[in-house]
Amino acid sequence: MKTLVIVSHPSIETSVINKRWVQELHKYPEKYTVHDLYKAYPDQSIDVEKEQRLVETHDHLMLQFPIQWFNCPPLLKQWLDEVLAYGWAYGSNGGDKLKNRKVALGVSAGIKKADYSETGRYRYTLEQILVPFETTFRYCNADFRSVFAFYGTESEPGENVPGAEADQPADELEQSARNYLKFIDSL
């Protein structure tokens, strides 16, 4: 059972955690196919049929991305809009290609976990913010599993601390990468 990991990070080269996760995934090509949307489509012109065939050839689907404006990067949203088409992902005429397929999210949150709570700065949990993803996949009759999250730091609302994740101890990054793979394997 192989997992397709759709990576959507507009600047993966400067990422710390997403890049580390990708490096770990690449160690096991027999288990994971890493598909970087920004590398595959620098012009943002998605080959929908190719993407659909890619999904069809895998048992599980993982979407990996950094939280941006409490959502996903724009190319992943475009991918969802175009690839999860009527008649393929849902609806009549064969719209069952995601039926019972296990789907999950792997996200880097960029701010403290405490801020993602009903009593925190943003008043919603990360799971609540990501409900549209769960709802989308449930609408397509997929088996939406869960969210794996890595939380970073933010000093003030709207002011990210550049490179804050780089200050994370190396062992914490390594542990996160190992835990990420365990999470995917548990699908």
Short mmCIF file of C-alpha atoms in Angstrom, two decimals:
data_model
loop_
_atom_site.label_atom_id
_atom_site.label_comp_id
_atom_site.label_asym_id
_atom_site.label_seq_id
_atom_site.Cartn_x
_atom_site.Cartn_y
_atom_site.Cartn_z
CA MET A 1 0.00 0.00 0.00
CA LYS A 2 1.66 3.15 -1.25
CA THR A 3 0.85 6.70 -0.17
CA LEU A 4 0.83 9.71 -2.48
CA VAL A 5 2.04 12.79 -0.62
CA ILE A 6 0.99 15.98 -2.39
CA VAL A 7 3.42 18.65 -1.18
CA SER A 8 2.34 22.22 -1.68
CA HIS A 9 4.86 24.73 -0.36
CA PRO A 10 5.60 27.84 -2.45
CA SER A 11 9.18 28.06 -1.14
CA ILE A 12 10.16 24.57 -0.02
CA GLU A 13 13.86 25.46 -0.40
CA THR A 14 13.62 27.89 2.53
CA SER A 15 11.31 25.70 4.60
CA VAL A 16 12.64 23.92 7.62
CA ILE A 17 9.97 21.48 8.69
CA ASN A 18 8.28 20.76 5.35
CA LYS A 19 11.64 20.27 3.68
CA ARG A 20 12.73 17.94 6.48
CA TRP A 21 9.54 15.90 6.12
CA VAL A 22 10.12 15.58 2.37
CA GLN A 23 13.71 14.46 2.95
CA GLU A 24 12.46 11.75 5.30
CA LEU A 25 9.78 10.61 2.84
CA HIS A 26 12.34 10.30 0.04
CA LYS A 27 14.21 7.67 2.09
CA TYR A 28 11.34 5.23 1.46
CA PRO A 29 10.35 5.41 -2.23
CA GLU A 30 8.74 2.00 -2.00
CA LYS A 31 6.20 3.41 0.50
CA TYR A 32 5.71 7.04 -0.52
CA THR A 33 5.45 9.01 -3.74
CA VAL A 34 6.34 12.64 -3.08
CA HIS A 35 4.67 14.98 -5.56
CA ASP A 36 5.68 18.64 -5.20
CA LEU A 37 3.02 20.77 -6.90
CA TYR A 38 5.15 23.92 -7.12
CA LYS A 39 7.95 22.00 -8.84
CA ALA A 40 5.58 20.08 -11.13
CA TYR A 41 3.61 23.19 -12.11
CA PRO A 42 5.76 26.32 -11.88
CA ASP A 43 3.39 27.96 -14.37
CA GLN A 44 0.42 26.81 -12.23
CA SER A 45 -1.17 25.06 -15.21
CA ILE A 46 -2.25 21.73 -13.73
CA ASP A 47 -2.52 18.62 -15.91
CA VAL A 48 -5.77 17.38 -14.38
CA GLU A 49 -5.85 13.97 -16.08
CA LYS A 50 -2.25 13.27 -15.06
CA GLU A 51 -3.03 14.22 -11.46
CA GLN A 52 -6.14 12.06 -11.40
CA ARG A 53 -4.20 9.05 -12.74
CA LEU A 54 -1.53 9.65 -10.10
CA VAL A 55 -4.12 9.61 -7.31
CA GLU A 56 -5.75 6.48 -8.76
CA THR A 57 -2.45 4.56 -8.64
CA HIS A 58 -2.05 5.05 -4.87
CA ASP A 59 -3.87 3.59 -1.91
CA HIS A 60 -3.71 6.65 0.35
CA LEU A 61 -3.52 10.41 -0.14
CA MET A 62 -1.69 12.85 2.12
CA LEU A 63 -1.79 16.62 1.58
CA GLN A 64 1.26 18.35 3.08
CA PHE A 65 1.39 22.14 3.31
CA PRO A 66 2.11 25.14 5.52
CA ILE A 67 -0.90 26.97 6.91
CA GLN A 68 -1.17 30.30 5.07
CA TRP A 69 -3.88 32.74 6.07
CA PHE A 70 -5.56 29.88 7.95
CA ASN A 71 -5.83 27.88 4.75
CA CYS A 72 -3.61 26.13 2.22
CA PRO A 73 -1.27 27.67 -0.38
CA PRO A 74 -3.07 28.82 -3.55
CA LEU A 75 -1.73 26.08 -5.83
CA LEU A 76 -3.14 23.38 -3.56
CA LYS A 77 -6.53 25.10 -3.58
CA GLN A 78 -6.36 25.19 -7.38
CA TRP A 79 -5.39 21.49 -7.40
CA LEU A 80 -8.40 20.64 -5.23
CA ASP A 81 -10.74 22.72 -7.42
CA GLU A 82 -9.52 21.20 -10.68
CA VAL A 83 -8.55 17.62 -9.83
CA LEU A 84 -11.50 16.76 -7.59
CA ALA A 85 -13.85 17.17 -10.52
CA TYR A 86 -17.47 16.14 -10.95
CA GLY A 87 -17.63 12.72 -12.58
CA TRP A 88 -14.24 11.75 -11.14
CA ALA A 89 -14.16 12.55 -7.42
CA TYR A 90 -17.92 12.80 -6.91
CA GLY A 91 -21.19 12.73 -8.80
CA SER A 92 -22.41 10.43 -11.51
CA ASN A 93 -20.51 8.86 -14.42
CA GLY A 94 -17.74 7.30 -12.37
CA GLY A 95 -17.47 9.98 -9.70
CA ASP A 96 -16.18 7.57 -7.11
CA LYS A 97 -12.41 7.62 -7.49
CA LEU A 98 -11.88 8.79 -3.91
CA LYS A 99 -14.47 6.46 -2.38
CA ASN A 100 -13.02 4.84 0.75
CA ARG A 101 -9.52 6.16 -0.07
CA LYS A 102 -7.77 7.16 3.14
CA VAL A 103 -6.88 10.86 3.15
CA ALA A 104 -5.08 12.96 5.76
CA LEU A 105 -3.32 16.29 6.16
CA GLY A 106 0.22 17.09 7.29
CA VAL A 107 0.58 20.78 8.12
CA SER A 108 3.08 23.18 9.57
CA ALA A 109 1.12 25.71 11.59
CA GLY A 110 3.72 28.44 12.02
CA ILE A 111 2.35 29.64 15.36
CA LYS A 112 2.01 28.27 18.87
CA LYS A 113 -0.49 25.50 19.54
CA ALA A 114 -2.02 27.52 22.39
CA ASP A 115 -3.06 30.19 19.88
CA TYR A 116 -5.12 27.53 18.06
CA SER A 117 -7.68 26.99 20.82
CA GLU A 118 -11.08 28.30 21.77
CA THR A 119 -9.42 30.44 24.43
CA GLY A 120 -6.36 31.30 22.32
CA ARG A 121 -5.58 34.25 20.10
CA TYR A 122 -7.46 32.88 17.07
CA ARG A 123 -10.36 31.28 19.01
CA TYR A 124 -10.43 28.15 16.87
CA THR A 125 -8.50 24.91 16.96
CA LEU A 126 -6.43 23.93 13.96
CA GLU A 127 -8.84 21.05 13.39
CA GLN A 128 -11.74 23.53 13.25
CA ILE A 129 -9.90 25.73 10.78
CA LEU A 130 -9.23 22.71 8.57
CA VAL A 131 -12.84 21.45 8.58
CA PRO A 132 -13.34 22.49 4.91
CA PHE A 133 -10.73 19.91 3.89
CA GLU A 134 -12.41 17.19 5.91
CA THR A 135 -15.81 18.17 4.53
CA THR A 136 -14.51 18.18 0.95
CA PHE A 137 -13.12 14.67 1.24
CA ARG A 138 -16.17 13.35 3.07
CA TYR A 139 -18.31 14.81 0.25
CA CYS A 140 -16.21 12.72 -2.13
CA ASN A 141 -16.83 9.65 0.08
CA ALA A 142 -13.15 9.43 1.00
CA ASP A 143 -12.09 8.13 4.40
CA PHE A 144 -10.74 11.34 5.96
CA ARG A 145 -8.47 10.33 8.81
CA SER A 146 -6.88 13.22 10.67
CA VAL A 147 -4.36 16.04 10.78
CA PHE A 148 -0.68 15.84 11.69
CA ALA A 149 0.55 19.28 12.76
CA PHE A 150 3.85 20.88 13.61
CA TYR A 151 3.46 24.14 15.51
CA GLY A 152 5.96 26.99 15.27
CA THR A 153 6.07 30.46 16.78
CA GLU A 154 4.69 33.91 16.15
CA SER A 155 5.65 36.99 18.15
CA GLU A 156 2.71 39.27 17.35
CA PRO A 157 -0.48 38.81 15.35
CA GLY A 158 0.43 39.08 11.69
CA GLU A 159 4.16 39.26 12.37
CA ASN A 160 5.90 35.97 11.71
CA VAL A 161 9.30 35.34 13.15
CA PRO A 162 11.38 34.46 10.07
CA GLY A 163 13.36 31.29 10.59
CA ALA A 164 11.86 30.57 14.00
CA GLU A 165 11.55 26.91 13.10
CA ALA A 166 15.28 26.89 12.38
CA ASP A 167 15.81 27.56 16.07
CA GLN A 168 14.13 24.28 16.92
CA PRO A 169 16.62 21.76 18.29
CA ALA A 170 17.75 19.29 15.64
CA ASP A 171 16.44 16.38 17.67
CA GLU A 172 12.95 17.97 17.74
CA LEU A 173 12.98 18.23 13.93
CA GLU A 174 14.18 14.65 13.62
CA GLN A 175 11.51 13.44 16.03
CA SER A 176 8.86 15.35 14.09
CA ALA A 177 9.99 13.71 10.82
CA ARG A 178 9.85 10.24 12.40
CA ASN A 179 6.43 10.94 13.92
CA TYR A 180 5.18 12.23 10.58
CA LEU A 181 6.07 8.95 8.88
CA LYS A 182 4.46 6.95 11.71
CA PHE A 183 1.32 9.02 11.25
CA ILE A 184 1.22 8.35 7.51
CA ASP A 185 1.87 4.65 8.07
CA SER A 186 -1.08 4.52 10.48
CA LEU A 187 -3.51 5.47 7.73
#
